[in-house]
Amino acid sequence: MRSKGYRRGTRSLFSQDHRKHGVAHVSRYLEKYEIGDMVDILVNPSMMKGMPHKYYHGRTGRVYDVKPRSVGIALYKRVRGKYVIKKVIARVEHVRKSRCCEESQKRIREISEMTKEAESKGMVLPPIKRKIEGPRKEMVISLENNQPIEVGYEPHIVIF
């Protein structure tokens, strides 16, 4: 009979790396979280208070509430074929800022700068859609020092 405890099956999930045991660094506590920030939930097993369930380890959500020592995170969980918004409260030791939106935010900044430049110069905005990288350009390979190799499948041989 399997146990159905809250932390079952977490022997390797909630174990720290070799020579990485101990309490969290001060930088974890000094991180500033605001409502709307995207955060990753990464459980720190040395801190048992405010530890979220193992399901949420490695998940990304949005901060909806900030408290003195903890953060409220809203994220989606798949329940029987549909996605339900779940709200988790975790201490700051188990949370870190996510880098999931960095590229899109950088691109938005670049596009806004391009529009400002185009408006100031009175020009039309160049196309901002990202283009698909096409096929490689043609090239000629000399056979001077390159012997062609015949590539094919090996015939199937019945051994027995």
Short mmCIF file of N, CA and C in Angstrom, two decimals:
data_model
loop_
_atom_site.label_atom_id
_atom_site.label_comp_id
_atom_site.label_asym_id
_atom_site.label_seq_id
_atom_site.Cartn_x
_atom_site.Cartn_y
_atom_site.Cartn_z
N MET A 1 0.84 -1.18 0.00
CA MET A 1 0.00 0.00 0.00
C MET A 1 0.88 1.25 0.00
N ARG A 2 0.58 2.18 -0.92
CA ARG A 2 1.35 3.41 -1.02
C ARG A 2 0.84 4.46 -0.05
N SER A 3 1.77 5.21 0.50
CA SER A 3 1.35 6.31 1.37
C SER A 3 0.82 7.45 0.50
N LYS A 4 -0.05 8.24 1.06
CA LYS A 4 -0.65 9.34 0.32
C LYS A 4 -0.39 10.66 1.03
N GLY A 5 0.81 10.78 1.59
CA GLY A 5 1.15 11.98 2.34
C GLY A 5 1.37 13.18 1.44
N TYR A 6 1.45 14.33 2.07
CA TYR A 6 1.59 15.60 1.36
C TYR A 6 2.92 15.69 0.62
N ARG A 7 3.96 15.08 1.19
CA ARG A 7 5.30 15.18 0.59
C ARG A 7 5.79 13.84 0.05
N ARG A 8 4.90 12.93 -0.26
CA ARG A 8 5.34 11.62 -0.75
C ARG A 8 5.94 11.75 -2.14
N GLY A 9 6.93 10.90 -2.42
CA GLY A 9 7.57 10.90 -3.73
C GLY A 9 8.47 12.08 -3.97
N THR A 10 8.99 12.70 -2.91
CA THR A 10 9.82 13.89 -3.08
C THR A 10 11.24 13.66 -2.59
N ARG A 11 11.68 12.39 -2.55
CA ARG A 11 13.01 12.11 -2.02
C ARG A 11 14.10 12.83 -2.81
N SER A 12 14.01 12.80 -4.12
CA SER A 12 15.02 13.49 -4.92
C SER A 12 14.57 14.91 -5.27
N LEU A 13 13.26 15.13 -5.35
CA LEU A 13 12.75 16.45 -5.72
C LEU A 13 13.09 17.50 -4.67
N PHE A 14 12.92 17.15 -3.40
CA PHE A 14 13.18 18.08 -2.31
C PHE A 14 14.51 17.81 -1.63
N SER A 15 15.50 17.34 -2.36
CA SER A 15 16.84 17.16 -1.79
C SER A 15 17.76 18.18 -2.43
N GLN A 16 18.64 18.75 -1.63
CA GLN A 16 19.54 19.76 -2.15
C GLN A 16 20.79 19.11 -2.72
N ASP A 17 21.47 19.85 -3.58
CA ASP A 17 22.68 19.35 -4.22
C ASP A 17 23.78 19.15 -3.20
N HIS A 18 24.81 18.42 -3.62
CA HIS A 18 25.96 18.15 -2.76
C HIS A 18 26.65 19.46 -2.40
N ARG A 19 26.89 19.68 -1.13
CA ARG A 19 27.54 20.87 -0.58
C ARG A 19 26.73 22.15 -0.82
N LYS A 20 25.44 22.01 -1.00
CA LYS A 20 24.57 23.17 -1.19
C LYS A 20 23.47 23.22 -0.12
N HIS A 21 23.69 22.52 0.99
CA HIS A 21 22.70 22.48 2.07
C HIS A 21 22.74 23.78 2.86
N GLY A 22 21.72 24.00 3.64
CA GLY A 22 21.69 25.17 4.52
C GLY A 22 20.61 26.14 4.13
N VAL A 23 20.55 27.23 4.87
CA VAL A 23 19.49 28.22 4.68
C VAL A 23 19.73 29.03 3.42
N ALA A 24 18.68 29.73 2.99
CA ALA A 24 18.75 30.54 1.78
C ALA A 24 19.62 31.77 2.01
N HIS A 25 20.17 32.31 0.92
CA HIS A 25 21.00 33.51 1.00
C HIS A 25 20.13 34.73 1.28
N VAL A 26 20.78 35.78 1.72
CA VAL A 26 20.07 37.02 2.06
C VAL A 26 19.45 37.64 0.82
N SER A 27 20.07 37.43 -0.34
CA SER A 27 19.56 38.03 -1.58
C SER A 27 18.15 37.56 -1.90
N ARG A 28 17.81 36.36 -1.47
CA ARG A 28 16.45 35.84 -1.68
C ARG A 28 15.43 36.69 -0.91
N TYR A 29 15.81 37.16 0.27
CA TYR A 29 14.89 37.95 1.10
C TYR A 29 14.83 39.41 0.65
N LEU A 30 15.88 39.89 0.01
CA LEU A 30 15.93 41.29 -0.40
C LEU A 30 15.27 41.54 -1.76
N GLU A 31 14.90 40.48 -2.46
CA GLU A 31 14.24 40.62 -3.76
C GLU A 31 12.88 41.28 -3.58
N LYS A 32 12.58 42.25 -4.44
CA LYS A 32 11.33 42.99 -4.33
C LYS A 32 10.33 42.44 -5.34
N TYR A 33 9.15 42.06 -4.87
CA TYR A 33 8.10 41.54 -5.73
C TYR A 33 6.94 42.52 -5.77
N GLU A 34 6.38 42.71 -6.96
CA GLU A 34 5.24 43.59 -7.13
C GLU A 34 4.09 42.82 -7.77
N ILE A 35 2.90 43.31 -7.61
CA ILE A 35 1.74 42.66 -8.21
C ILE A 35 1.87 42.71 -9.73
N GLY A 36 1.71 41.57 -10.37
CA GLY A 36 1.83 41.47 -11.82
C GLY A 36 3.14 40.86 -12.28
N ASP A 37 4.12 40.71 -11.37
CA ASP A 37 5.40 40.09 -11.74
C ASP A 37 5.20 38.61 -12.05
N MET A 38 5.97 38.12 -13.02
CA MET A 38 5.98 36.69 -13.31
C MET A 38 7.07 36.06 -12.44
N VAL A 39 6.73 34.97 -11.74
CA VAL A 39 7.68 34.32 -10.84
C VAL A 39 7.68 32.81 -11.08
N ASP A 40 8.83 32.20 -10.81
CA ASP A 40 8.98 30.75 -10.85
C ASP A 40 8.91 30.23 -9.43
N ILE A 41 8.18 29.15 -9.23
CA ILE A 41 8.12 28.51 -7.92
C ILE A 41 9.17 27.42 -7.90
N LEU A 42 10.20 27.60 -7.09
CA LEU A 42 11.26 26.61 -6.92
C LEU A 42 11.40 26.36 -5.42
N VAL A 43 10.93 25.21 -4.98
CA VAL A 43 10.87 24.92 -3.55
C VAL A 43 12.26 24.76 -2.98
N ASN A 44 12.53 25.47 -1.87
CA ASN A 44 13.78 25.32 -1.14
C ASN A 44 13.51 24.37 0.02
N PRO A 45 14.04 23.13 -0.04
CA PRO A 45 13.68 22.13 0.97
C PRO A 45 14.18 22.44 2.37
N SER A 46 15.16 23.35 2.52
CA SER A 46 15.65 23.66 3.86
C SER A 46 14.66 24.51 4.64
N MET A 47 13.72 25.14 3.96
CA MET A 47 12.70 25.97 4.61
C MET A 47 11.35 25.29 4.49
N MET A 48 10.82 24.79 5.61
CA MET A 48 9.55 24.06 5.55
C MET A 48 8.35 24.98 5.64
N LYS A 49 8.52 26.14 6.24
CA LYS A 49 7.40 27.07 6.36
C LYS A 49 7.06 27.63 4.98
N GLY A 50 5.79 27.75 4.71
CA GLY A 50 5.34 28.36 3.46
C GLY A 50 5.72 27.58 2.23
N MET A 51 5.91 26.27 2.37
CA MET A 51 6.33 25.45 1.23
C MET A 51 5.10 25.05 0.41
N PRO A 52 5.08 25.35 -0.88
CA PRO A 52 3.95 24.92 -1.71
C PRO A 52 4.00 23.43 -2.00
N HIS A 53 2.92 22.90 -2.52
CA HIS A 53 2.83 21.48 -2.85
C HIS A 53 3.81 21.14 -3.97
N LYS A 54 4.23 19.88 -4.02
CA LYS A 54 5.22 19.44 -5.00
C LYS A 54 4.77 19.66 -6.44
N TYR A 55 3.45 19.71 -6.69
CA TYR A 55 2.94 19.92 -8.04
C TYR A 55 3.42 21.26 -8.60
N TYR A 56 3.51 22.27 -7.74
CA TYR A 56 3.82 23.62 -8.19
C TYR A 56 5.31 23.87 -8.35
N HIS A 57 6.16 22.91 -7.98
CA HIS A 57 7.61 23.07 -8.12
C HIS A 57 7.97 23.17 -9.60
N GLY A 58 8.62 24.26 -9.98
CA GLY A 58 9.01 24.47 -11.37
C GLY A 58 7.97 25.16 -12.22
N ARG A 59 6.85 25.56 -11.64
CA ARG A 59 5.79 26.22 -12.40
C ARG A 59 5.97 27.74 -12.35
N THR A 60 5.40 28.40 -13.34
CA THR A 60 5.49 29.85 -13.44
C THR A 60 4.10 30.44 -13.28
N GLY A 61 4.01 31.51 -12.49
CA GLY A 61 2.73 32.17 -12.27
C GLY A 61 2.92 33.67 -12.10
N ARG A 62 1.80 34.35 -11.87
CA ARG A 62 1.81 35.80 -11.73
C ARG A 62 1.47 36.17 -10.29
N VAL A 63 2.19 37.15 -9.75
CA VAL A 63 1.97 37.61 -8.37
C VAL A 63 0.67 38.39 -8.31
N TYR A 64 -0.22 37.99 -7.40
CA TYR A 64 -1.47 38.71 -7.21
C TYR A 64 -1.57 39.34 -5.82
N ASP A 65 -0.65 38.97 -4.90
CA ASP A 65 -0.70 39.49 -3.54
C ASP A 65 0.71 39.49 -2.96
N VAL A 66 1.07 40.55 -2.27
CA VAL A 66 2.39 40.65 -1.64
C VAL A 66 2.20 40.86 -0.15
N LYS A 67 2.82 40.00 0.64
CA LYS A 67 2.76 40.08 2.09
C LYS A 67 4.17 40.26 2.62
N PRO A 68 4.35 40.54 3.92
CA PRO A 68 5.70 40.81 4.43
C PRO A 68 6.71 39.69 4.17
N ARG A 69 6.32 38.43 4.33
CA ARG A 69 7.27 37.33 4.14
C ARG A 69 6.86 36.35 3.05
N SER A 70 5.72 36.59 2.42
CA SER A 70 5.24 35.64 1.42
C SER A 70 4.62 36.37 0.24
N VAL A 71 4.35 35.59 -0.79
CA VAL A 71 3.82 36.12 -2.04
C VAL A 71 2.65 35.23 -2.48
N GLY A 72 1.57 35.84 -2.93
CA GLY A 72 0.45 35.09 -3.49
C GLY A 72 0.64 34.97 -4.99
N ILE A 73 0.56 33.74 -5.51
CA ILE A 73 0.83 33.48 -6.92
C ILE A 73 -0.41 32.83 -7.54
N ALA A 74 -0.84 33.35 -8.69
CA ALA A 74 -1.95 32.76 -9.44
C ALA A 74 -1.38 32.07 -10.66
N LEU A 75 -1.78 30.81 -10.86
CA LEU A 75 -1.31 30.06 -12.02
C LEU A 75 -2.38 29.09 -12.47
N TYR A 76 -2.19 28.54 -13.67
CA TYR A 76 -3.16 27.61 -14.23
C TYR A 76 -2.77 26.18 -13.90
N LYS A 77 -3.79 25.37 -13.57
CA LYS A 77 -3.60 23.94 -13.33
C LYS A 77 -4.62 23.19 -14.17
N ARG A 78 -4.15 22.15 -14.84
CA ARG A 78 -5.05 21.36 -15.67
C ARG A 78 -5.82 20.38 -14.79
N VAL A 79 -7.14 20.49 -14.82
CA VAL A 79 -8.00 19.61 -14.04
C VAL A 79 -9.06 19.03 -14.97
N ARG A 80 -8.93 17.74 -15.26
CA ARG A 80 -9.89 17.02 -16.10
C ARG A 80 -10.15 17.71 -17.42
N GLY A 81 -9.11 18.04 -18.15
CA GLY A 81 -9.27 18.58 -19.50
C GLY A 81 -9.48 20.07 -19.59
N LYS A 82 -9.57 20.76 -18.47
CA LYS A 82 -9.70 22.22 -18.54
C LYS A 82 -8.70 22.84 -17.58
N TYR A 83 -8.41 24.11 -17.80
CA TYR A 83 -7.43 24.81 -16.98
C TYR A 83 -8.15 25.69 -15.97
N VAL A 84 -7.79 25.50 -14.71
CA VAL A 84 -8.41 26.23 -13.60
C VAL A 84 -7.35 27.13 -12.97
N ILE A 85 -7.74 28.35 -12.61
CA ILE A 85 -6.80 29.25 -11.95
C ILE A 85 -6.68 28.83 -10.49
N LYS A 86 -5.45 28.55 -10.06
CA LYS A 86 -5.17 28.17 -8.68
C LYS A 86 -4.37 29.31 -8.05
N LYS A 87 -4.65 29.58 -6.79
CA LYS A 87 -3.92 30.62 -6.07
C LYS A 87 -3.12 29.97 -4.96
N VAL A 88 -1.81 30.19 -4.98
CA VAL A 88 -0.89 29.58 -4.03
C VAL A 88 -0.20 30.69 -3.26
N ILE A 89 -0.07 30.50 -1.96
CA ILE A 89 0.70 31.45 -1.15
C ILE A 89 1.98 30.74 -0.72
N ALA A 90 3.12 31.30 -1.11
CA ALA A 90 4.41 30.69 -0.80
C ALA A 90 5.33 31.75 -0.23
N ARG A 91 6.20 31.33 0.67
CA ARG A 91 7.19 32.25 1.21
C ARG A 91 8.21 32.60 0.14
N VAL A 92 8.90 33.73 0.35
CA VAL A 92 9.82 34.23 -0.67
C VAL A 92 11.02 33.31 -0.89
N GLU A 93 11.30 32.41 0.05
CA GLU A 93 12.41 31.47 -0.13
C GLU A 93 12.13 30.50 -1.28
N HIS A 94 10.86 30.26 -1.57
CA HIS A 94 10.47 29.29 -2.58
C HIS A 94 10.13 29.93 -3.92
N VAL A 95 10.43 31.22 -4.06
CA VAL A 95 10.02 31.96 -5.25
C VAL A 95 11.21 32.73 -5.80
N ARG A 96 11.28 32.85 -7.14
CA ARG A 96 12.27 33.74 -7.75
C ARG A 96 11.67 34.35 -9.00
N LYS A 97 12.17 35.51 -9.39
CA LYS A 97 11.63 36.21 -10.54
C LYS A 97 11.91 35.41 -11.81
N SER A 98 10.91 35.37 -12.68
CA SER A 98 11.01 34.59 -13.91
C SER A 98 11.58 35.45 -15.03
N ARG A 99 12.26 34.78 -15.95
CA ARG A 99 12.82 35.47 -17.11
C ARG A 99 12.04 35.13 -18.38
N CYS A 100 10.80 34.66 -18.21
CA CYS A 100 10.03 34.15 -19.34
C CYS A 100 9.60 35.26 -20.31
N CYS A 101 9.45 36.48 -19.84
CA CYS A 101 8.93 37.56 -20.69
C CYS A 101 10.02 38.52 -21.17
N GLU A 102 11.28 38.22 -20.90
CA GLU A 102 12.35 39.17 -21.22
C GLU A 102 12.43 39.47 -22.72
N GLU A 103 12.37 38.43 -23.56
CA GLU A 103 12.50 38.64 -25.00
C GLU A 103 11.36 39.47 -25.55
N SER A 104 10.13 39.16 -25.15
CA SER A 104 8.99 39.90 -25.67
C SER A 104 9.01 41.36 -25.19
N GLN A 105 9.41 41.58 -23.92
CA GLN A 105 9.48 42.95 -23.42
C GLN A 105 10.57 43.75 -24.14
N LYS A 106 11.69 43.08 -24.43
CA LYS A 106 12.77 43.74 -25.17
C LYS A 106 12.30 44.12 -26.57
N ARG A 107 11.56 43.21 -27.21
CA ARG A 107 11.05 43.46 -28.55
C ARG A 107 10.03 44.60 -28.55
N ILE A 108 9.19 44.66 -27.52
CA ILE A 108 8.20 45.74 -27.41
C ILE A 108 8.91 47.08 -27.28
N ARG A 109 9.99 47.11 -26.47
CA ARG A 109 10.77 48.35 -26.31
C ARG A 109 11.38 48.79 -27.64
N GLU A 110 11.96 47.82 -28.37
CA GLU A 110 12.58 48.14 -29.66
C GLU A 110 11.55 48.69 -30.65
N ILE A 111 10.37 48.08 -30.68
CA ILE A 111 9.33 48.52 -31.61
C ILE A 111 8.85 49.93 -31.25
N SER A 112 8.71 50.21 -29.95
CA SER A 112 8.27 51.55 -29.54
C SER A 112 9.32 52.60 -29.90
N GLU A 113 10.61 52.25 -29.77
CA GLU A 113 11.67 53.17 -30.18
C GLU A 113 11.63 53.40 -31.68
N MET A 114 11.39 52.33 -32.45
CA MET A 114 11.31 52.46 -33.91
C MET A 114 10.15 53.36 -34.31
N THR A 115 9.01 53.23 -33.64
CA THR A 115 7.85 54.06 -33.97
C THR A 115 8.11 55.53 -33.63
N LYS A 116 8.77 55.78 -32.50
CA LYS A 116 9.10 57.17 -32.13
C LYS A 116 10.03 57.80 -33.16
N GLU A 117 11.05 57.04 -33.59
CA GLU A 117 11.98 57.55 -34.60
C GLU A 117 11.26 57.83 -35.91
N ALA A 118 10.39 56.90 -36.32
CA ALA A 118 9.67 57.07 -37.58
C ALA A 118 8.74 58.28 -37.53
N GLU A 119 8.07 58.49 -36.39
CA GLU A 119 7.17 59.63 -36.25
C GLU A 119 7.94 60.95 -36.23
N SER A 120 9.11 60.95 -35.57
CA SER A 120 9.89 62.19 -35.50
C SER A 120 10.46 62.57 -36.87
N LYS A 121 10.83 61.56 -37.66
CA LYS A 121 11.39 61.83 -39.00
C LYS A 121 10.31 61.95 -40.07
N GLY A 122 9.07 61.60 -39.72
CA GLY A 122 7.97 61.67 -40.68
C GLY A 122 8.02 60.55 -41.70
N MET A 123 8.60 59.44 -41.34
CA MET A 123 8.71 58.30 -42.25
C MET A 123 7.67 57.23 -41.89
N VAL A 124 7.50 56.30 -42.84
CA VAL A 124 6.60 55.18 -42.59
C VAL A 124 7.35 54.12 -41.79
N LEU A 125 6.67 53.52 -40.83
CA LEU A 125 7.29 52.49 -39.99
C LEU A 125 7.63 51.26 -40.83
N PRO A 126 8.87 50.78 -40.77
CA PRO A 126 9.22 49.56 -41.52
C PRO A 126 8.47 48.36 -40.94
N PRO A 127 8.34 47.29 -41.73
CA PRO A 127 7.60 46.12 -41.21
C PRO A 127 8.26 45.55 -39.95
N ILE A 128 7.43 45.34 -38.92
CA ILE A 128 7.97 44.89 -37.63
C ILE A 128 7.80 43.40 -37.41
N LYS A 129 7.13 42.72 -38.35
CA LYS A 129 6.96 41.27 -38.19
C LYS A 129 8.29 40.57 -38.36
N ARG A 130 8.51 39.55 -37.55
CA ARG A 130 9.74 38.77 -37.67
C ARG A 130 9.65 37.88 -38.89
N LYS A 131 10.72 37.83 -39.67
CA LYS A 131 10.72 37.04 -40.89
C LYS A 131 11.29 35.66 -40.62
N ILE A 132 10.74 34.68 -41.32
CA ILE A 132 11.22 33.31 -41.19
C ILE A 132 12.54 33.19 -41.94
N GLU A 133 13.48 32.51 -41.32
CA GLU A 133 14.77 32.30 -41.96
C GLU A 133 14.57 31.31 -43.10
N GLY A 134 14.93 31.71 -44.29
CA GLY A 134 14.71 30.87 -45.47
C GLY A 134 15.74 29.75 -45.58
N PRO A 135 15.70 29.03 -46.71
CA PRO A 135 16.67 27.95 -46.90
C PRO A 135 18.08 28.49 -47.10
N ARG A 136 19.07 27.64 -46.91
CA ARG A 136 20.45 28.06 -47.10
C ARG A 136 20.72 28.37 -48.57
N LYS A 137 21.66 29.26 -48.83
CA LYS A 137 22.00 29.63 -50.20
C LYS A 137 22.74 28.49 -50.87
N GLU A 138 22.66 28.50 -52.20
CA GLU A 138 23.32 27.43 -52.96
C GLU A 138 24.84 27.56 -52.87
N MET A 139 25.52 26.44 -53.04
CA MET A 139 26.98 26.44 -53.01
C MET A 139 27.49 25.27 -53.85
N VAL A 140 28.70 25.42 -54.34
CA VAL A 140 29.32 24.38 -55.17
C VAL A 140 30.46 23.77 -54.38
N ILE A 141 30.45 22.44 -54.28
CA ILE A 141 31.51 21.73 -53.56
C ILE A 141 32.40 21.06 -54.59
N SER A 142 33.69 21.36 -54.51
CA SER A 142 34.62 20.75 -55.47
C SER A 142 34.93 19.32 -55.03
N LEU A 143 35.12 18.45 -56.01
CA LEU A 143 35.43 17.04 -55.74
C LEU A 143 36.92 16.78 -55.81
N GLU A 144 37.72 17.83 -55.70
CA GLU A 144 39.17 17.67 -55.81
C GLU A 144 39.73 16.80 -54.70
N ASN A 145 39.44 17.13 -53.45
CA ASN A 145 39.92 16.34 -52.31
C ASN A 145 38.78 15.65 -51.56
N ASN A 146 37.59 15.71 -52.11
CA ASN A 146 36.42 15.12 -51.47
C ASN A 146 35.92 13.94 -52.29
N GLN A 147 36.03 12.77 -51.73
CA GLN A 147 35.48 11.58 -52.39
C GLN A 147 34.01 11.44 -51.99
N PRO A 148 33.11 11.32 -52.97
CA PRO A 148 31.70 11.16 -52.60
C PRO A 148 31.44 9.81 -51.93
N ILE A 149 30.60 9.83 -50.93
CA ILE A 149 30.25 8.62 -50.19
C ILE A 149 28.81 8.26 -50.54
N GLU A 150 28.60 7.01 -50.88
CA GLU A 150 27.26 6.57 -51.21
C GLU A 150 26.51 6.29 -49.90
N VAL A 151 25.39 6.95 -49.73
CA VAL A 151 24.61 6.82 -48.51
C VAL A 151 23.33 6.06 -48.86
N GLY A 152 23.05 5.03 -48.10
CA GLY A 152 21.84 4.25 -48.33
C GLY A 152 21.56 3.36 -47.14
N TYR A 153 20.53 2.58 -47.26
CA TYR A 153 20.17 1.69 -46.17
C TYR A 153 20.84 0.34 -46.36
N GLU A 154 21.05 -0.37 -45.26
CA GLU A 154 21.62 -1.71 -45.33
C GLU A 154 20.50 -2.70 -45.60
N PRO A 155 20.75 -3.67 -46.45
CA PRO A 155 19.69 -4.65 -46.73
C PRO A 155 19.39 -5.50 -45.51
N HIS A 156 18.13 -5.85 -45.35
CA HIS A 156 17.71 -6.67 -44.21
C HIS A 156 18.09 -8.12 -44.46
N ILE A 157 18.80 -8.73 -43.52
CA ILE A 157 19.22 -10.12 -43.65
C ILE A 157 18.59 -10.90 -42.51
N VAL A 158 17.90 -11.98 -42.86
CA VAL A 158 17.31 -12.85 -41.84
C VAL A 158 18.38 -13.79 -41.34
N ILE A 159 18.70 -13.74 -40.03
CA ILE A 159 19.80 -14.53 -39.47
C ILE A 159 19.36 -15.96 -39.20
N PHE A 160 18.17 -16.16 -38.71
CA PHE A 160 17.77 -17.53 -38.36
C PHE A 160 16.73 -18.06 -39.34
#
